[in-house]
């Protein structure tokens, strides 16, 4: 019987060859591409891809629209500085391809022996690379899901809810913390109102004494403090909260310490001294798809004690429970994670790390940190620009103020908004934005293994050119 989805090995080989040629050509052209395609418009793209589902297969013509998809995408170019978004190094892409062909379920040893073993190895590598030797963990979809899981473990450890439902609990993070933490509070049934946003100092770091005061206040009101989220790299400015001080307070009050290191924790490969106390955390999120330049979809949650993960996530049904009691062959990630089916994400990261070696990643992160300082010095030397925040990691926040610097602050907000739009449309660098002390800020973030000094210099020339254009 010929099954309808059968594919001959000749056809697979031919398609794979042409796909590898196509993607290799694309990578060759990448440095020359505009940082944002000129022609991208919502309706046009929607129309391009809005055809009906084909009733009859198109065969190899199914791939015909691939050039349009690539054309209408924002390239991972050396001049992409938006958000906190890694640059996607291609060895990892080959890993993803191999992983999809192999099609394992890495969730348990018995459903994917190598995949399961390699994920455990990669997690161990990551823990030891950031100075948290002995931590366990698993790969996640990204930083948001790692934060959700970390805070779920916190809630279950300090104010158990899995059995009888949520009975309250208070979380603490700084006013600069990432939105995924408040989202997690909502998803966990604690609610936004039980998140205390602690004020920050001039360097955008959580003020530990304000945290202490907030905890004291909640305790005297009869509430149940559960966890503190310390940011190791806030999204806007990259500031790192005083982890050691916060950890001491957590210990004093029996609070869970979760570190949101989705942006910054991996920078401890290059500047470990900036992350003093990271190993005191109960759980840490970090994002290989940011600062290990992995393709999107690779985060990680590390935790000190796997029993905490099992308390939160182990709800095994008989259909999934392992028959083996062997610590290796009986191991299942689903006992310690939200996910049951689990892709073989670790293969991409494992291949990248083996291909280049940890030192190359350390150097690349160092280069990114250095380039951010170079950009800050270009900005500081240019009187028409004003830097709006210290550069703790690789995010640089600044704005155009013009020659006199005399425009009103709402005029400057509006002007910088228009400058950002113009810079993106000019297509030579891609920036995003942040709000700093209530002001609209241009923001360049360098988590890009392709960027070099001329690329960061282009940020300054492009912002000035856009401002000149707008001001006639
Ligand atoms: C500090 C911080 N936490 C969490 C996240 C969310 O990570 P992800 O986009 O991988 O879900 C980000 C994203 O930029 C971040 O900067």
Coordinates of C-alpha atoms and ligand atoms in Angstrom, one line a residue:
X1 CA 0.0 0.0 0.0
X2 CA 1.4 3.5 -0.9
X3 CA 0.6 5.8 2.0
X4 CA -0.4 9.3 0.9
X5 CA 2.4 11.1 2.8
X6 CA 5.2 8.9 1.6
X7 CA 8.4 10.7 0.5
X8 CA 11.1 9.0 -1.4
X9 CA 14.7 9.4 -0.1
X10 CA 15.6 10.8 -3.5
X11 CA 13.0 13.5 -3.2
X12 CA 14.0 14.3 0.4
X13 CA 17.7 14.5 -0.6
X14 CA 16.9 16.8 -3.5
X15 CA 14.7 19.1 -1.5
X16 CA 17.2 19.2 1.4
X17 CA 20.1 20.0 -1.0
X18 CA 18.2 22.9 -2.6
X19 CA 17.1 24.2 0.9
X20 CA 20.7 24.1 2.1
X21 CA 21.9 26.0 -1.0
X22 CA 19.1 28.5 -0.6
X23 CA 19.9 29.1 3.1
X24 CA 23.6 29.2 2.5
X25 CA 23.1 31.9 -0.2
X26 CA 20.9 33.8 2.2
X27 CA 23.6 33.7 4.9
X28 CA 26.1 35.0 2.4
X29 CA 24.0 38.0 1.5
X30 CA 22.9 38.7 5.1
X31 CA 25.6 41.4 5.9
X32 CA 24.5 43.3 2.8
X33 CA 20.8 43.3 3.5
X34 CA 18.9 46.3 4.7
X35 CA 18.3 46.0 8.5
X36 CA 14.6 46.3 7.7
X37 CA 13.2 45.6 4.2
X38 CA 11.9 48.7 2.4
X39 CA 8.7 47.3 1.1
X40 CA 7.2 45.6 4.1
X41 CA 3.6 46.5 4.5
X42 CA 1.0 44.5 6.6
X43 CA -1.7 44.1 4.0
X44 CA 0.7 43.1 1.2
X45 CA 2.3 40.4 3.3
X46 CA -1.1 39.2 4.6
X47 CA -2.3 38.8 1.0
X48 CA 0.9 37.1 -0.1
X49 CA 0.3 34.3 2.4
X50 CA -3.4 34.2 2.6
X51 CA -4.2 31.5 0.0
X52 CA -6.5 28.7 0.8
X53 CA -5.3 25.4 2.1
X54 CA -4.4 23.3 -1.0
X55 CA -6.6 20.2 -1.4
X56 CA -4.1 18.7 -3.8
X57 CA -0.4 18.7 -2.9
X58 CA 1.9 21.1 -4.8
X59 CA 5.0 18.9 -4.5
X60 CA 8.3 20.7 -4.6
X61 CA 6.3 23.9 -5.7
X62 CA 5.2 24.1 -2.0
X63 CA 8.6 25.6 -1.4
X64 CA 8.1 28.3 -4.1
X65 CA 7.2 31.0 -1.7
X66 CA 10.3 30.6 0.5
X67 CA 12.1 33.5 -1.2
X68 CA 9.2 35.7 -0.5
X69 CA 9.2 34.7 3.2
X70 CA 12.8 35.5 3.5
X71 CA 12.4 38.7 1.6
X72 CA 9.6 39.8 3.8
X73 CA 11.4 39.1 7.1
X74 CA 13.5 41.2 9.3
X75 CA 17.0 39.9 8.7
X76 CA 19.3 38.8 11.5
X77 CA 21.8 41.3 10.3
X78 CA 24.8 42.7 12.1
X79 CA 22.9 46.0 12.4
X80 CA 19.9 44.6 14.2
X81 CA 19.8 46.2 17.7
X82 CA 16.2 45.9 18.6
X83 CA 14.6 44.5 21.8
X84 CA 16.8 41.8 23.5
X85 CA 17.0 39.4 20.5
X86 CA 19.9 37.2 19.7
X87 CA 21.3 36.8 16.3
X88 CA 20.7 33.1 15.5
X89 CA 24.0 31.4 14.7
X90 CA 23.7 28.9 11.9
X91 CA 25.3 25.8 13.4
X92 CA 22.3 25.8 15.8
X93 CA 20.0 26.0 12.7
X94 CA 21.6 22.8 11.4
X95 CA 21.0 21.3 14.9
X96 CA 17.3 22.2 14.7
X97 CA 17.0 20.6 11.3
X98 CA 18.7 17.4 12.5
X99 CA 16.5 17.4 15.6
X100 CA 13.3 17.7 13.5
X101 CA 14.4 14.8 11.2
X102 CA 15.2 12.6 14.2
X103 CA 11.9 13.6 15.8
X104 CA 12.4 12.6 19.4
X105 CA 10.4 13.3 22.5
X106 CA 13.1 14.4 24.9
X107 CA 10.7 14.4 27.8
X108 CA 11.8 11.0 29.2
X109 CA 14.8 8.8 28.8
X110 CA 12.7 6.0 27.4
X111 CA 11.0 8.2 24.7
X112 CA 14.3 9.8 23.6
X113 CA 17.4 8.4 25.2
X114 CA 20.1 10.6 23.6
X115 CA 17.9 13.6 23.5
X116 CA 17.1 13.2 27.2
X117 CA 20.7 12.7 28.1
X118 CA 22.0 15.6 26.0
X119 CA 19.4 18.0 27.5
X120 CA 20.6 17.1 31.0
X121 CA 24.2 17.6 29.9
X122 CA 23.5 21.0 28.3
X123 CA 21.6 22.1 31.5
X124 CA 24.6 21.0 33.6
X125 CA 26.9 22.9 31.2
X126 CA 24.8 26.1 31.5
X127 CA 24.6 25.9 35.3
X128 CA 28.3 25.5 35.7
X129 CA 29.1 28.2 33.1
X130 CA 27.2 30.8 35.1
X131 CA 28.7 29.7 38.4
X132 CA 25.8 27.6 39.7
X133 CA 27.4 24.2 39.7
X134 CA 25.1 21.4 40.9
X135 CA 21.8 23.2 39.9
X136 CA 19.3 21.1 37.9
X137 CA 16.8 22.4 35.3
X138 CA 15.4 22.1 31.9
X139 CA 15.3 24.0 28.6
X140 CA 12.1 26.0 28.0
X141 CA 10.5 28.0 25.2
X142 CA 12.1 31.2 26.5
X143 CA 12.5 33.5 29.4
X144 CA 8.8 34.1 30.0
X145 CA 8.0 30.4 30.4
X146 CA 11.1 30.0 32.6
X147 CA 9.9 32.9 34.8
X148 CA 6.4 31.3 35.0
X149 CA 7.9 28.0 36.0
X150 CA 10.3 29.5 38.6
X151 CA 7.4 31.4 40.2
X152 CA 5.2 28.4 40.1
X153 CA 7.8 26.5 42.1
X154 CA 8.1 29.5 44.5
X155 CA 4.3 29.5 45.1
X156 CA 4.2 25.8 45.6
X157 CA 7.2 25.9 48.0
X158 CA 6.0 28.8 50.1
X159 CA 2.2 29.0 49.7
X160 CA 1.1 25.6 48.3
X161 CA -1.9 25.8 45.9
X162 CA -1.8 22.7 43.7
X163 CA -4.1 20.7 46.0
X164 CA -6.6 23.2 47.4
X165 CA -6.2 26.2 45.2
X166 CA -4.6 29.6 45.7
X167 CA -5.0 31.3 49.0
X168 CA -2.9 34.4 48.3
X169 CA 0.8 35.3 48.4
X170 CA 2.8 38.3 47.6
X171 CA 5.6 38.7 45.0
X172 CA 8.2 41.4 44.9
X173 CA 10.2 42.7 41.9
X174 CA 11.5 46.1 40.8
X175 CA 9.6 48.7 38.8
X176 CA 12.0 47.8 36.0
X177 CA 11.3 44.0 36.0
X178 CA 10.1 42.3 32.8
X179 CA 6.4 42.1 32.2
X180 CA 6.6 38.2 32.2
X181 CA 6.9 38.3 36.0
X182 CA 3.6 40.1 36.5
X183 CA 2.0 38.0 33.8
X184 CA 3.2 34.9 35.8
X185 CA 1.6 36.3 38.9
X186 CA -1.7 36.6 37.0
X187 CA -1.4 33.1 35.5
X188 CA -0.6 31.6 38.9
X189 CA -3.8 33.0 40.4
X190 CA -1.9 35.5 42.7
X191 CA -3.0 38.4 40.6
X192 CA -1.3 41.7 39.6
X193 CA -2.4 43.3 42.8
X194 CA -0.2 41.0 44.8
X195 CA 2.9 42.1 43.0
X196 CA 4.8 44.8 44.8
X197 CA 6.8 47.0 42.4
X198 CA 9.9 48.1 44.4
X199 CA 11.5 51.4 43.4
X200 CA 15.0 51.5 41.9
X201 CA 18.0 53.7 42.5
X202 CA 19.7 56.0 40.0
X203 CA 21.3 53.0 38.2
X204 CA 17.8 51.3 37.9
X205 CA 18.7 48.6 40.5
X206 CA 16.1 47.5 43.0
X207 CA 16.5 49.4 46.3
X208 CA 17.0 46.7 48.9
X209 CA 15.9 48.9 51.8
X210 CA 12.6 49.6 50.0
X211 CA 12.2 45.9 49.5
X212 CA 12.8 45.3 53.2
X213 CA 10.2 47.9 54.1
X214 CA 7.6 46.4 51.7
X215 CA 8.0 42.9 53.1
X216 CA 7.7 44.3 56.7
X217 CA 4.6 46.1 55.7
X218 CA 3.0 43.0 54.2
X219 CA 3.9 40.9 57.1
X220 CA 2.3 43.3 59.6
X221 CA -0.8 43.4 57.4
X222 CA -1.0 39.6 57.8
X223 CA -0.2 38.8 54.2
X224 CA 2.1 36.0 53.0
X225 CA 5.3 37.1 51.2
X226 CA 6.3 34.4 48.8
X227 CA 9.1 35.3 46.5
X228 CA 11.4 38.1 45.3
X229 CA 12.3 38.3 41.6
X230 CA 15.7 39.9 41.2
X231 CA 16.5 41.1 37.7
X232 CA 20.0 40.1 36.4
X233 CA 19.7 42.5 33.4
X234 CA 16.6 44.5 33.2
X235 CA 15.1 44.8 29.7
X236 CA 15.4 48.5 29.3
X237 CA 18.8 49.3 30.7
X238 CA 20.4 46.0 31.6
X239 CA 20.7 47.0 35.2
X240 CA 21.5 44.2 37.7
X241 CA 19.7 44.2 41.1
X242 CA 21.9 43.8 44.2
X243 CA 21.5 40.0 44.3
X244 CA 23.5 39.2 47.4
X245 CA 21.7 41.8 49.5
X246 CA 18.3 40.6 48.2
X247 CA 19.3 36.9 48.9
X248 CA 20.1 37.8 52.5
X249 CA 16.7 39.3 52.9
X250 CA 15.1 36.3 51.4
X251 CA 16.9 34.0 53.7
X252 CA 15.9 36.1 56.7
X253 CA 12.2 36.0 55.8
X254 CA 12.1 32.5 54.2
X255 CA 11.3 33.9 50.8
X256 CA 12.0 32.2 47.4
X257 CA 14.6 34.0 45.4
X258 CA 14.0 33.8 41.6
X259 CA 16.5 35.6 39.4
X260 CA 15.2 36.7 36.0
X261 CA 18.4 36.4 34.1
X262 CA 16.7 36.1 30.7
X263 CA 18.7 39.1 29.3
X264 CA 21.8 39.1 31.5
X265 CA 22.6 35.9 33.3
X266 CA 24.7 34.5 30.4
X267 CA 26.9 37.6 30.5
X268 CA 28.3 36.1 33.7
X269 CA 30.4 34.0 31.3
X270 CA 32.3 37.3 30.5
X271 CA 31.8 39.4 33.7
X272 CA 31.0 37.0 36.6
X273 CA 31.8 39.7 39.2
X274 CA 28.7 41.6 38.1
X275 CA 26.5 38.7 39.1
X276 CA 27.8 38.2 42.6
X277 CA 25.5 36.0 44.6
X278 CA 23.7 34.4 41.6
X279 CA 24.4 31.0 43.1
X280 CA 22.2 31.9 46.2
X281 CA 19.1 31.8 44.1
X282 CA 16.4 29.2 44.3
X283 CA 15.7 29.4 40.6
X284 CA 17.2 31.3 37.7
X285 CA 15.9 31.9 34.2
X286 CA 18.3 32.4 31.3
X287 CA 17.9 32.6 27.6
X288 CA 20.3 30.8 25.2
X289 CA 18.2 32.3 22.4
X290 CA 19.4 35.7 23.5
X291 CA 23.0 35.6 24.6
X292 CA 24.1 32.3 23.2
X293 CA 22.7 33.3 19.8
X294 CA 20.4 30.3 19.5
X295 CA 17.4 30.2 17.2
X296 CA 14.2 31.5 18.9
X297 CA 12.7 29.0 21.2
X298 CA 15.5 28.2 23.6
X299 CA 15.3 29.4 27.2
X300 CA 16.3 27.6 30.4
X301 CA 15.2 27.4 34.0
X302 CA 17.8 26.3 36.6
X303 CA 16.9 25.4 40.2
X304 CA 18.8 24.5 43.3
X305 CA 16.6 21.6 44.3
X306 CA 14.8 19.3 41.9
X307 CA 12.4 18.3 44.7
X308 CA 11.0 21.8 44.4
X309 CA 10.4 21.3 40.7
X310 CA 8.7 17.9 41.3
X311 CA 6.5 19.4 44.0
X312 CA 5.2 22.0 41.5
X313 CA 5.0 19.9 38.4
X314 CA 4.8 16.2 39.1
X315 CA 1.2 15.0 38.3
X316 CA 2.1 11.9 36.4
X317 CA -0.6 9.8 34.8
X318 CA 0.0 6.1 34.5
X319 CA 0.4 6.4 30.8
X320 CA 3.5 8.5 31.2
X321 CA 5.1 7.1 34.4
X322 CA 8.4 5.4 33.8
X323 CA 8.8 1.7 34.5
X324 CA 12.4 2.1 35.5
X325 CA 13.7 3.3 38.9
X326 CA 17.2 3.8 37.5
X327 CA 18.2 7.4 38.0
X328 CA 19.2 7.8 34.3
X329 CA 16.7 5.5 32.5
X330 CA 13.9 6.5 34.8
X331 CA 14.4 10.3 34.4
X332 CA 11.6 12.3 33.0
X333 CA 11.6 16.1 32.4
X334 CA 7.8 16.2 32.6
X335 CA 8.1 15.5 36.3
X336 CA 9.9 18.8 36.7
X337 CA 8.4 21.0 34.0
X338 CA 5.1 22.3 32.5
X339 CA 5.7 20.5 29.3
X340 CA 5.0 16.9 28.5
X341 CA 6.0 16.5 24.9
X342 CA 9.4 18.2 24.6
X343 CA 11.4 18.9 21.4
X344 CA 15.0 18.0 21.2
X345 CA 16.0 21.7 21.7
X346 CA 19.2 20.8 23.3
X347 CA 20.8 19.4 20.1
X348 CA 21.2 22.9 18.5
X349 CA 22.8 24.3 21.6
X350 CA 24.9 21.2 22.2
X351 CA 26.2 21.4 18.6
X352 CA 26.9 25.1 18.8
X353 CA 28.8 24.7 22.1
X354 CA 30.8 21.8 20.7
X355 CA 31.5 23.4 17.4
X356 CA 32.8 26.8 18.7
X357 CA 33.7 25.9 22.3
X358 CA 32.7 27.9 25.4
X359 CA 35.6 30.3 25.1
X360 CA 34.3 31.6 21.7
X361 CA 30.9 32.4 23.3
X362 CA 32.7 34.1 26.3
X363 CA 34.6 36.2 23.8
X364 CA 31.6 37.0 21.8
X365 CA 29.6 38.2 24.8
X366 CA 32.7 40.2 25.9
X367 CA 32.7 41.8 22.4
X368 CA 29.0 42.7 22.7
X369 CA 29.7 44.3 26.1
X370 CA 32.6 46.2 24.7
X371 CA 30.7 47.4 21.6
X372 CA 28.0 48.8 23.9
X373 CA 30.7 50.8 25.8
X374 CA 32.0 52.0 22.4
X375 CA 28.5 53.1 21.4
X376 CA 28.1 54.9 24.8
X377 CA 31.4 56.7 24.2
X378 CA 30.3 57.8 20.6
X379 CA 27.0 59.1 22.1
X380 CA 28.8 60.9 25.0
X381 CA 31.1 62.6 22.5
X382 CA 28.2 63.8 20.3
X383 CA 26.6 67.0 21.7
X384 CA 23.4 66.4 19.7
X385 CA 22.8 63.1 21.6
X386 CA 22.1 62.5 25.2
X387 CA 22.6 59.2 27.0
X388 CA 19.8 58.4 29.4
X389 CA 21.1 55.5 31.5
X390 CA 24.3 53.8 32.6
X391 CA 25.3 50.9 30.5
X392 CA 25.5 47.9 32.8
X393 CA 25.4 45.2 30.1
X394 CA 24.8 45.9 26.4
X395 CA 21.6 48.0 26.2
X396 CA 22.3 51.7 25.4
X397 CA 19.5 54.2 26.0
X398 CA 19.8 57.6 24.5
X399 CA 17.9 60.3 22.6
X400 CA 18.4 63.1 20.2
X401 CA 18.4 66.5 21.8
X402 CA 19.6 68.7 18.9
X403 CA 22.2 71.5 19.0
X404 CA 20.9 73.5 21.8
X405 CA 19.3 70.7 23.7
X406 CA 16.6 73.3 24.5
X407 CA 13.4 71.7 23.1
X408 CA 10.6 70.9 25.7
X409 CA 10.5 67.4 26.9
X410 CA 7.3 66.4 25.2
X411 CA 8.6 67.8 22.0
X412 CA 11.7 65.7 22.4
X413 CA 9.6 62.6 23.0
X414 CA 7.7 63.2 19.9
X415 CA 10.8 64.1 17.8
X416 CA 12.6 60.9 19.0
X417 CA 9.5 58.8 18.2
X418 CA 9.6 60.1 14.7
X419 CA 13.4 59.7 14.5
X420 CA 13.0 56.0 15.5
X421 CA 10.4 55.5 12.8
X422 CA 12.6 57.2 10.2
X423 CA 15.8 55.3 11.3
X424 CA 13.9 52.0 10.8
X425 CA 12.6 53.0 7.4
X426 CA 16.0 54.1 6.3
X427 CA 16.9 50.5 6.8
X428 CA 20.5 50.8 7.7
X429 CA 20.2 50.0 11.4
X430 CA 17.3 48.7 13.5
X431 CA 16.7 50.2 16.9
X432 CA 13.9 49.9 19.4
X433 CA 12.8 52.1 22.3
X434 CA 12.3 52.3 26.1
X435 CA 10.9 54.7 28.6
X436 CA 13.6 56.2 30.8
X437 CA 12.5 58.5 33.7
X438 CA 9.3 59.0 31.8
X439 CA 11.1 60.0 28.6
X440 CA 10.9 58.3 25.2
X441 CA 14.3 56.8 24.6
X442 CA 16.0 55.3 21.6
X443 CA 17.5 52.0 22.6
X444 CA 20.2 49.8 21.0
X445 CA 20.9 46.4 22.4
X446 CA 23.8 44.3 21.3
X447 CA 23.3 40.5 21.6
X448 CA 24.6 39.9 18.1
X449 CA 27.6 37.7 17.2
X450 CA 27.8 39.5 13.8
X451 CA 28.1 43.1 14.9
X452 CA 31.4 45.0 14.6
X453 CA 32.5 48.6 15.5
X454 CA 31.5 50.2 12.2
X455 CA 28.0 48.8 12.8
X456 CA 27.6 50.5 16.1
X457 CA 29.1 53.7 14.7
X458 CA 26.3 53.5 12.1
X459 CA 23.7 53.9 14.9
X460 CA 25.0 57.4 15.6
X461 CA 25.3 58.5 12.0
X462 CA 21.8 57.1 11.2
X463 CA 20.1 58.8 14.1
X464 CA 21.7 62.1 13.2
X465 CA 20.8 61.7 9.5
X466 CA 17.2 60.8 10.4
X467 CA 17.0 63.9 12.7
X468 CA 18.4 66.1 9.9
X469 CA 15.9 64.8 7.4
X470 CA 13.0 65.4 9.8
X471 CA 14.2 68.9 10.6
X472 CA 14.7 69.8 6.9
Ligands
LIG1 C1 14.6 40.5 31.6 C2 13.7 39.7 30.7 N1 13.0 38.7 31.2 C3 12.2 37.9 30.5 C4 12.1 38.1 29.1 C5 11.2 37.3 28.3 O1 12.0 36.4 27.5 P1 11.4 35.6 26.3 O2 11.2 36.7 25.2 O3 12.4 34.6 25.9 O4 10.1 35.0 26.7 C6 12.9 39.2 28.5 C7 12.8 39.4 27.1 O5 13.4 40.3 26.5 C8 13.7 40.0 29.4 O6 14.5 41.0 28.9

